[in-house]
């Protein structure tokens, strides 16, 4: 796929090499364990071939978003120059930029910046820019979806549920019919992990509410927040969601659904590929649909994704930017989409035949991605996330009542966002 983006990149890489800037450079690139370092390695190998004199070494640490944030915060606040490039969760650019941990890319991209940014879906281009500066480029796009067992809904002649109430009623029908003690109705993430921020936000957003306004002020609506949490607890009480929901992490949802132990599962886009693996019990039985709404509410989902950023402390910034540019091209995006259902941030890649063949549901995923909502964009995001996910988990585990949990969440958020 020859694009202007690639041509410009190739010229930039060639120019750097001609200046001798890339002789014997080793780039240390941070890629978290869940972000398929095996596939990233293949793309780094291609970059090494294109840019003689540059070696890429993968560094890892922390397998989940919040653990990675903790790891990178430690490394970067120590002004450690051992990392050149980092793959960061889309929730982090604002915080890292304000802390001056990442190098703005504008001056390196120069006159190519506009073309490059226009090649991404508007939401991803927007998420890459903080205070008018390009913080990072998209590695892949993501959102939460509802996975479901196509075969079981078909067996009981049930449609895709549009609301949580409908999902509860369908789940009860299937569970009663199947009489399989290992089958759960719905798996969601209630452990105090990054994903639990979305567990809180989706039913809250669905009631037309937002957590912060355009100027970054807290707008937590207590009745809506309580209603959203009560909706989840109601699903637990009806036997649709497991009682231990406060311990469930993303990987548990994947494992349960993949082994045929869940009828519905809320999860991110790339787990699709895990469900299609040859040893998956649900291969070819998986449907994917938007997240249901609260009764009378809108269908909302959490936007996700990962970005490539250059460390402000890197001593090889030009080479690091060249790698980031390569990793954010349609070529790499297509490879990741075909191999691992990592969704492209580049709209053109969605139309690619090979991509659609490997993940036919991408056609319906694109509008979902385009309307997905961002978690709060803030330089204090780490603390906001920590507050929301720990309170959500405590309420789901019934360690606190819903009113007390929301009050505590609001009080802490007010302190953080003051
Ligand atoms: C996915 C999303 C990311 C999100 C994370 C939570 O990796 O892409 O944005 O924060 O899941 O676990």
Short mmCIF file of C-alpha atoms and ligand atoms in Angstrom, two decimals:
data_model
loop_
_atom_site.label_atom_id
_atom_site.label_comp_id
_atom_site.label_asym_id
_atom_site.label_seq_id
_atom_site.Cartn_x
_atom_site.Cartn_y
_atom_site.Cartn_z
CA UNK A 1 0.00 0.00 0.00
CA UNK A 2 1.90 3.02 -1.24
CA UNK A 3 0.55 6.13 0.41
CA UNK A 4 1.77 9.69 0.70
CA UNK A 5 2.30 8.93 4.36
CA UNK A 6 4.71 6.08 3.53
CA UNK A 7 6.52 7.99 0.80
CA UNK A 8 7.12 10.91 3.14
CA UNK A 9 8.34 8.52 5.82
CA UNK A 10 10.71 6.71 3.48
CA UNK A 11 12.21 10.03 2.39
CA UNK A 12 12.63 11.07 6.04
CA UNK A 13 14.30 7.77 6.95
CA UNK A 14 16.61 7.95 3.91
CA UNK A 15 17.57 11.55 4.75
CA UNK A 16 18.44 10.62 8.31
CA UNK A 17 20.51 7.72 7.14
CA UNK A 18 22.32 9.89 4.59
CA UNK A 19 23.31 12.23 7.43
CA UNK A 20 24.81 9.29 9.24
CA UNK A 21 22.32 9.93 12.04
CA UNK A 22 21.34 6.29 12.24
CA UNK A 23 24.69 4.64 12.41
CA UNK A 24 24.77 2.04 15.17
CA UNK A 25 21.83 3.19 17.19
CA UNK A 26 19.87 0.92 19.51
CA UNK A 27 16.32 1.96 20.24
CA UNK A 28 14.72 0.60 23.40
CA UNK A 29 11.02 0.30 22.86
CA UNK A 30 8.50 -0.35 25.58
CA UNK A 31 5.63 -2.66 24.57
CA UNK A 32 3.36 -4.08 27.29
CA UNK A 33 2.72 -7.81 27.37
CA UNK A 34 -0.93 -7.59 26.26
CA UNK A 35 0.00 -5.61 23.16
CA UNK A 36 1.36 -8.52 21.18
CA UNK A 37 5.13 -7.84 21.43
CA UNK A 38 5.58 -10.89 19.16
CA UNK A 39 3.83 -9.10 16.30
CA UNK A 40 5.48 -5.76 17.08
CA UNK A 41 8.83 -7.56 16.84
CA UNK A 42 8.04 -8.55 13.26
CA UNK A 43 7.39 -4.92 12.35
CA UNK A 44 10.54 -3.78 14.19
CA UNK A 45 12.46 -6.32 12.10
CA UNK A 46 11.12 -4.67 8.96
CA UNK A 47 12.11 -1.26 10.28
CA UNK A 48 15.63 -2.54 10.99
CA UNK A 49 15.84 -3.74 7.39
CA UNK A 50 14.72 -0.36 6.07
CA UNK A 51 17.12 1.56 8.31
CA UNK A 52 20.53 -0.09 8.47
CA UNK A 53 22.47 0.84 11.57
CA UNK A 54 19.41 0.86 13.81
CA UNK A 55 18.56 -1.98 16.15
CA UNK A 56 15.31 -2.20 18.09
CA UNK A 57 15.18 -3.89 21.48
CA UNK A 58 11.84 -4.59 23.16
CA UNK A 59 11.42 -3.73 26.83
CA UNK A 60 8.40 -4.80 28.82
CA UNK A 61 7.04 -4.40 32.34
CA UNK A 62 3.49 -4.58 33.61
CA UNK A 63 0.93 -6.56 31.69
CA UNK A 64 -2.08 -4.28 32.11
CA UNK A 65 -2.77 -0.62 31.45
CA UNK A 66 -2.64 0.48 35.10
CA UNK A 67 0.52 -1.55 35.82
CA UNK A 68 2.16 -0.08 32.74
CA UNK A 69 1.24 3.42 33.85
CA UNK A 70 2.82 2.71 37.24
CA UNK A 71 5.98 1.34 35.58
CA UNK A 72 6.35 4.16 33.07
CA UNK A 73 5.63 6.79 35.74
CA UNK A 74 8.53 5.41 37.79
CA UNK A 75 10.93 5.31 34.85
CA UNK A 76 9.96 8.69 33.42
CA UNK A 77 9.75 10.62 36.65
CA UNK A 78 13.34 9.49 37.29
CA UNK A 79 14.22 11.07 33.89
CA UNK A 80 15.59 7.70 32.92
CA UNK A 81 16.92 7.74 29.36
CA UNK A 82 16.84 3.98 28.92
CA UNK A 83 13.56 4.02 26.97
CA UNK A 84 13.32 5.71 23.57
CA UNK A 85 9.81 4.80 22.44
CA UNK A 86 6.77 3.72 24.45
CA UNK A 87 3.43 2.26 23.50
CA UNK A 88 1.02 4.06 25.82
CA UNK A 89 -2.69 3.67 26.50
CA UNK A 90 -4.79 6.35 24.82
CA UNK A 91 -5.81 7.62 28.26
CA UNK A 92 -2.25 8.74 29.04
CA UNK A 93 -0.98 11.36 26.53
CA UNK A 94 -2.37 14.38 28.43
CA UNK A 95 -0.77 13.33 31.72
CA UNK A 96 2.59 12.42 30.15
CA UNK A 97 2.69 15.57 28.06
CA UNK A 98 2.01 17.85 31.01
CA UNK A 99 4.67 16.03 33.00
CA UNK A 100 7.00 16.66 30.01
CA UNK A 101 7.77 12.97 29.77
CA UNK A 102 7.08 12.75 26.06
CA UNK A 103 8.67 14.57 23.19
CA UNK A 104 6.22 16.54 21.03
CA UNK A 105 6.48 15.22 17.48
CA UNK A 106 5.56 18.40 15.57
CA UNK A 107 9.03 19.66 14.78
CA UNK A 108 10.16 16.21 13.59
CA UNK A 109 7.12 15.64 11.38
CA UNK A 110 7.43 19.16 9.94
CA UNK A 111 5.31 19.77 6.86
CA UNK A 112 4.15 16.10 6.82
CA UNK A 113 2.29 16.57 10.10
CA UNK A 114 -1.01 17.64 8.53
CA UNK A 115 -1.09 14.77 6.02
CA UNK A 116 -0.20 12.25 8.71
CA UNK A 117 -2.82 13.46 11.17
CA UNK A 118 -5.48 13.57 8.44
CA UNK A 119 -4.84 9.90 7.72
CA UNK A 120 -6.40 8.88 11.08
CA UNK A 121 -10.03 8.82 12.17
CA UNK A 122 -10.83 12.24 13.70
CA UNK A 123 -11.21 10.83 17.24
CA UNK A 124 -7.73 9.29 17.09
CA UNK A 125 -6.12 12.35 15.55
CA UNK A 126 -7.76 14.40 18.32
CA UNK A 127 -6.61 12.02 21.06
CA UNK A 128 -3.04 12.33 19.77
CA UNK A 129 -2.94 16.12 20.21
CA UNK A 130 -2.69 17.83 23.61
CA UNK A 131 -2.50 21.63 23.94
CA UNK A 132 -1.98 21.84 20.18
CA UNK A 133 1.03 19.51 20.21
CA UNK A 134 1.30 16.06 18.63
CA UNK A 135 2.08 13.81 21.57
CA UNK A 136 2.04 10.44 19.86
CA UNK A 137 0.71 8.54 16.83
CA UNK A 138 -1.86 5.73 16.91
CA UNK A 139 -0.66 2.14 17.21
CA UNK A 140 -4.21 0.79 17.03
CA UNK A 141 -7.77 1.84 17.77
CA UNK A 142 -10.03 0.09 20.23
CA UNK A 143 -13.41 0.18 21.95
CA UNK A 144 -15.48 -2.00 24.21
CA UNK A 145 -17.98 -4.29 22.51
CA UNK A 146 -20.45 -6.92 23.58
CA UNK A 147 -19.41 -10.40 22.53
CA UNK A 148 -22.10 -13.04 22.52
CA UNK A 149 -22.69 -16.68 21.67
CA UNK A 150 -24.37 -16.59 18.27
CA UNK A 151 -25.20 -20.28 18.48
CA UNK A 152 -26.99 -19.98 21.84
CA UNK A 153 -29.02 -16.90 20.95
CA UNK A 154 -30.05 -18.66 17.71
CA UNK A 155 -30.99 -21.85 19.59
CA UNK A 156 -33.44 -19.89 21.76
CA UNK A 157 -34.54 -17.60 18.88
CA UNK A 158 -33.34 -14.52 20.71
CA UNK A 159 -32.27 -11.24 19.06
CA UNK A 160 -29.22 -9.17 19.97
CA UNK A 161 -30.30 -7.33 23.15
CA UNK A 162 -30.50 -3.55 22.92
CA UNK A 163 -30.86 -2.83 26.64
CA UNK A 164 -29.45 -4.33 29.84
CA UNK A 165 -32.97 -5.39 30.88
CA UNK A 166 -33.38 -7.28 27.62
CA UNK A 167 -29.95 -8.86 28.05
CA UNK A 168 -30.90 -10.00 31.57
CA UNK A 169 -34.11 -11.58 30.38
CA UNK A 170 -32.39 -13.34 27.46
CA UNK A 171 -29.56 -14.56 29.68
CA UNK A 172 -32.06 -16.04 32.15
CA UNK A 173 -33.86 -17.86 29.32
CA UNK A 174 -30.62 -19.38 28.02
CA UNK A 175 -29.26 -20.27 31.48
CA UNK A 176 -32.54 -21.97 32.42
CA UNK A 177 -32.58 -23.89 29.15
CA UNK A 178 -28.93 -24.95 29.20
CA UNK A 179 -28.81 -26.07 32.86
CA UNK A 180 -25.05 -25.81 32.74
CA UNK A 181 -23.67 -24.70 36.10
CA UNK A 182 -20.44 -23.49 34.50
CA UNK A 183 -22.25 -21.11 32.11
CA UNK A 184 -22.58 -17.50 33.27
CA UNK A 185 -24.89 -14.97 31.65
CA UNK A 186 -22.53 -12.02 31.33
CA UNK A 187 -18.89 -11.38 32.16
CA UNK A 188 -17.81 -7.78 32.90
CA UNK A 189 -14.67 -6.43 34.59
CA UNK A 190 -15.19 -5.40 38.21
CA UNK A 191 -11.65 -5.79 39.54
CA UNK A 192 -9.97 -2.43 40.28
CA UNK A 193 -8.26 -2.38 36.87
CA UNK A 194 -8.35 0.30 34.15
CA UNK A 195 -11.23 -1.48 32.43
CA UNK A 196 -13.42 -0.94 35.52
CA UNK A 197 -13.39 2.80 34.72
CA UNK A 198 -15.41 1.85 31.65
CA UNK A 199 -17.61 -0.51 33.69
CA UNK A 200 -18.61 2.57 35.67
CA UNK A 201 -18.85 4.94 32.73
CA UNK A 202 -20.90 3.02 30.15
CA UNK A 203 -24.22 2.80 32.06
CA UNK A 204 -23.60 6.31 33.42
CA UNK A 205 -23.00 7.81 29.97
CA UNK A 206 -26.03 5.91 28.67
CA UNK A 207 -28.21 8.17 30.84
CA UNK A 208 -26.95 11.25 28.99
CA UNK A 209 -24.46 12.23 31.70
CA UNK A 210 -20.79 13.10 31.57
CA UNK A 211 -18.13 12.94 34.24
CA UNK A 212 -16.38 16.19 33.35
CA UNK A 213 -17.37 19.16 31.22
CA UNK A 214 -15.46 20.74 28.35
CA UNK A 215 -13.40 22.85 30.74
CA UNK A 216 -12.40 19.81 32.80
CA UNK A 217 -14.75 20.48 35.75
CA UNK A 218 -16.32 17.54 37.59
CA UNK A 219 -19.98 17.01 36.65
CA UNK A 220 -20.70 13.72 38.44
CA UNK A 221 -24.46 13.20 38.58
CA UNK A 222 -25.09 11.17 41.70
CA UNK A 223 -28.51 9.66 40.84
CA UNK A 224 -27.25 8.54 37.41
CA UNK A 225 -24.05 7.12 38.89
CA UNK A 226 -26.05 5.17 41.48
CA UNK A 227 -28.51 3.94 38.86
CA UNK A 228 -25.67 2.62 36.71
CA UNK A 229 -24.06 0.75 39.59
CA UNK A 230 -27.42 -0.61 40.77
CA UNK A 231 -28.01 -1.92 37.27
CA UNK A 232 -24.85 -4.07 37.58
CA UNK A 233 -25.71 -5.25 41.09
CA UNK A 234 -29.18 -6.13 39.89
CA UNK A 235 -27.62 -8.36 37.23
CA UNK A 236 -25.58 -10.05 39.97
CA UNK A 237 -28.73 -10.55 42.08
CA UNK A 238 -30.55 -12.07 39.11
CA UNK A 239 -27.73 -14.60 38.65
CA UNK A 240 -26.70 -13.12 35.27
CA UNK A 241 -23.31 -11.77 36.40
CA UNK A 242 -21.10 -13.85 38.70
CA UNK A 243 -21.05 -12.97 42.41
CA UNK A 244 -17.26 -12.55 42.35
CA UNK A 245 -17.49 -9.76 39.75
CA UNK A 246 -15.29 -7.49 41.89
CA UNK A 247 -12.39 -9.85 41.17
CA UNK A 248 -12.91 -10.23 37.44
CA UNK A 249 -10.14 -8.84 35.20
CA UNK A 250 -10.04 -8.58 31.42
CA UNK A 251 -8.07 -11.80 31.13
CA UNK A 252 -10.69 -13.69 33.22
CA UNK A 253 -13.44 -12.54 30.88
CA UNK A 254 -11.41 -13.68 27.88
CA UNK A 255 -10.64 -17.07 29.41
CA UNK A 256 -14.25 -17.68 30.47
CA UNK A 257 -15.80 -16.65 27.17
CA UNK A 258 -13.16 -18.49 25.13
CA UNK A 259 -13.80 -21.73 27.01
CA UNK A 260 -17.56 -21.48 26.49
CA UNK A 261 -18.40 -20.37 30.03
CA UNK A 262 -20.15 -17.08 29.23
CA UNK A 263 -23.12 -16.21 27.06
CA UNK A 264 -22.27 -12.49 26.87
CA UNK A 265 -18.97 -10.74 27.57
CA UNK A 266 -17.97 -7.07 27.55
CA UNK A 267 -14.47 -6.69 26.21
CA UNK A 268 -12.09 -4.88 23.88
CA UNK A 269 -11.70 -5.39 20.13
CA UNK A 270 -8.54 -7.43 19.96
CA UNK A 271 -9.85 -10.32 22.06
CA UNK A 272 -11.87 -11.32 18.99
CA UNK A 273 -8.73 -12.95 17.60
CA UNK A 274 -8.33 -15.05 20.78
CA UNK A 275 -11.86 -16.40 20.35
CA UNK A 276 -11.04 -17.49 16.80
CA UNK A 277 -7.93 -19.49 17.67
CA UNK A 278 -8.08 -23.19 16.71
CA UNK A 279 -8.33 -24.42 20.31
CA UNK A 280 -11.04 -21.92 21.28
CA UNK A 281 -14.30 -23.62 22.34
CA UNK A 282 -16.25 -20.77 20.72
CA UNK A 283 -14.48 -20.51 17.36
CA UNK A 284 -17.04 -19.46 14.69
CA UNK A 285 -19.77 -19.13 17.34
CA UNK A 286 -19.05 -15.54 18.33
CA UNK A 287 -21.22 -12.54 17.56
CA UNK A 288 -20.19 -8.99 18.34
CA UNK A 289 -22.50 -6.04 18.86
CA UNK A 290 -22.58 -2.59 20.49
CA UNK A 291 -22.85 -2.36 24.29
CA UNK A 292 -26.54 -2.33 25.38
CA UNK A 293 -28.16 0.82 26.76
CA UNK A 294 -29.92 1.63 30.02
CA UNK A 295 -33.73 1.59 29.53
CA UNK A 296 -34.58 4.67 27.47
CA UNK A 297 -30.91 5.63 27.23
CA UNK A 298 -28.28 5.86 24.52
CA UNK A 299 -25.83 3.21 23.42
CA UNK A 300 -22.41 4.32 24.57
CA UNK A 301 -19.05 2.68 24.66
CA UNK A 302 -15.62 3.45 25.94
CA UNK A 303 -13.01 4.39 23.35
CA UNK A 304 -9.67 2.70 23.78
CA UNK A 305 -6.49 2.19 21.88
CA UNK A 306 -2.75 2.56 22.17
CA UNK A 307 -0.33 5.21 20.95
CA UNK A 308 3.36 5.34 20.05
CA UNK A 309 5.22 8.08 21.92
CA UNK A 310 8.87 9.17 22.06
CA UNK A 311 10.44 9.65 25.48
CA UNK A 312 11.55 13.21 26.26
CA UNK A 313 14.68 11.63 27.78
CA UNK A 314 15.63 9.59 24.72
CA UNK A 315 19.07 10.34 23.37
CA UNK A 316 18.02 9.09 19.90
CA UNK A 317 14.95 11.17 19.23
CA UNK A 318 15.21 11.43 15.44
CA UNK A 319 15.57 7.68 15.06
CA UNK A 320 12.81 7.14 17.62
CA UNK A 321 10.44 9.40 15.64
CA UNK A 322 11.26 7.51 12.44
CA UNK A 323 10.28 4.25 14.17
CA UNK A 324 7.06 5.76 15.54
CA UNK A 325 6.16 7.03 12.07
CA UNK A 326 6.69 3.59 10.60
CA UNK A 327 4.66 1.86 13.31
CA UNK A 328 1.76 4.26 12.65
CA UNK A 329 1.59 3.69 8.87
CA UNK A 330 -1.27 1.90 7.09
CA UNK A 331 1.16 -0.95 6.24
CA UNK A 332 1.80 -1.78 9.89
CA UNK A 333 -1.81 -1.13 10.79
CA UNK A 334 -2.96 -3.64 8.18
CA UNK A 335 -0.56 -6.29 9.48
CA UNK A 336 -1.82 -5.88 13.07
CA UNK A 337 -5.45 -5.92 11.93
CA UNK A 338 -5.04 -9.15 9.95
CA UNK A 339 -2.94 -10.96 12.53
CA UNK A 340 -4.58 -9.86 15.75
CA UNK A 341 -7.80 -7.93 15.02
CA UNK A 342 -6.12 -4.79 16.33
CA UNK A 343 -8.38 -2.15 14.82
CA UNK A 344 -6.84 0.42 12.50
CA UNK A 345 -6.95 4.09 13.39
CA UNK A 346 -6.57 4.66 9.66
CA UNK A 347 -10.03 4.49 8.03
CA UNK A 348 -8.67 3.27 4.67
CA UNK A 349 -7.34 0.06 6.25
CA UNK A 350 -10.89 -0.89 7.29
CA UNK A 351 -11.76 -1.31 3.61
CA UNK A 352 -8.81 -3.57 2.86
CA UNK A 353 -9.94 -6.97 1.55
CA UNK A 354 -7.50 -9.03 3.62
CA UNK A 355 -8.46 -7.11 6.74
CA UNK A 356 -12.19 -7.62 6.18
CA UNK A 357 -11.65 -11.28 5.47
CA UNK A 358 -9.86 -11.84 8.78
CA UNK A 359 -12.35 -9.77 10.82
CA UNK A 360 -15.62 -9.32 8.87
CA UNK A 361 -17.19 -7.55 11.85
CA UNK A 362 -14.82 -4.59 11.28
CA UNK A 363 -17.45 -3.11 8.93
CA UNK A 364 -19.85 -2.69 11.84
CA UNK A 365 -17.04 -1.89 14.29
CA UNK A 366 -16.02 1.30 12.48
CA UNK A 367 -19.17 3.31 13.34
CA UNK A 368 -18.92 2.07 16.93
CA UNK A 369 -15.33 3.32 17.10
CA UNK A 370 -16.33 6.63 15.59
CA UNK A 371 -19.00 7.24 18.21
CA UNK A 372 -17.07 5.78 21.18
CA UNK A 373 -16.52 8.17 24.07
CA UNK A 374 -13.22 9.11 25.63
CA UNK A 375 -12.46 8.62 29.30
CA UNK A 376 -11.66 11.98 30.97
CA UNK A 377 -8.76 13.71 29.23
CA UNK A 378 -6.73 15.11 32.12
CA UNK A 379 -3.18 15.58 33.32
CA UNK A 380 -4.36 13.91 36.54
CA UNK A 381 -5.82 10.90 34.72
CA UNK A 382 -3.84 8.39 36.80
CA UNK A 383 -5.56 9.58 39.97
CA UNK A 384 -8.98 9.89 38.31
CA UNK A 385 -8.70 6.32 37.07
CA UNK A 386 -7.52 5.08 40.44
CA UNK A 387 -10.47 6.75 42.17
CA UNK A 388 -13.13 5.50 39.76
CA UNK A 389 -11.88 1.94 39.42
CA UNK A 390 -11.30 1.31 43.14
CA UNK A 391 -14.72 2.76 44.08
CA UNK A 392 -16.43 0.78 41.30
CA UNK A 393 -14.83 -2.44 42.43
CA UNK A 394 -15.69 -1.79 46.08
CA UNK A 395 -19.36 -1.16 45.20
CA UNK A 396 -19.54 -4.27 42.98
CA UNK A 397 -17.97 -6.34 45.75
CA UNK A 398 -20.48 -4.81 48.21
CA UNK A 399 -17.63 -3.67 50.43
CA UNK A 400 -19.46 -0.31 50.45
CA UNK A 401 -23.04 0.59 49.63
CA UNK A 402 -23.69 2.29 46.29
CA UNK A 403 -24.59 5.70 47.81
CA UNK A 404 -21.50 5.65 50.05
CA UNK A 405 -19.28 4.47 47.19
CA UNK A 406 -20.46 7.25 44.88
CA UNK A 407 -20.07 9.85 47.65
CA UNK A 408 -16.51 8.69 48.29
CA UNK A 409 -15.76 8.70 44.56
CA UNK A 410 -17.16 12.23 44.19
CA UNK A 411 -15.24 13.55 47.21
CA UNK A 412 -11.93 12.16 45.98
CA UNK A 413 -12.53 13.28 42.41
CA UNK A 414 -13.27 16.80 43.68
CA UNK A 415 -9.92 16.85 45.48
CA UNK A 416 -8.03 15.51 42.44
CA UNK A 417 -9.69 17.85 39.98
CA UNK A 418 -9.59 20.98 42.10
C1 LIG B 1 -7.65 -1.95 26.09
C2 LIG B 1 -7.87 -0.55 25.54
C3 LIG B 1 -7.28 0.48 26.46
C4 LIG B 1 -7.87 0.27 27.84
C5 LIG B 1 -7.50 -1.10 28.34
C6 LIG B 1 -8.10 -1.37 29.70
O1 LIG B 1 -6.32 -2.31 25.97
O2 LIG B 1 -7.33 -0.43 24.27
O3 LIG B 1 -7.53 1.79 26.00
O4 LIG B 1 -7.47 1.25 28.75
O5 LIG B 1 -7.99 -2.08 27.44
O6 LIG B 1 -7.75 -2.61 30.16
#
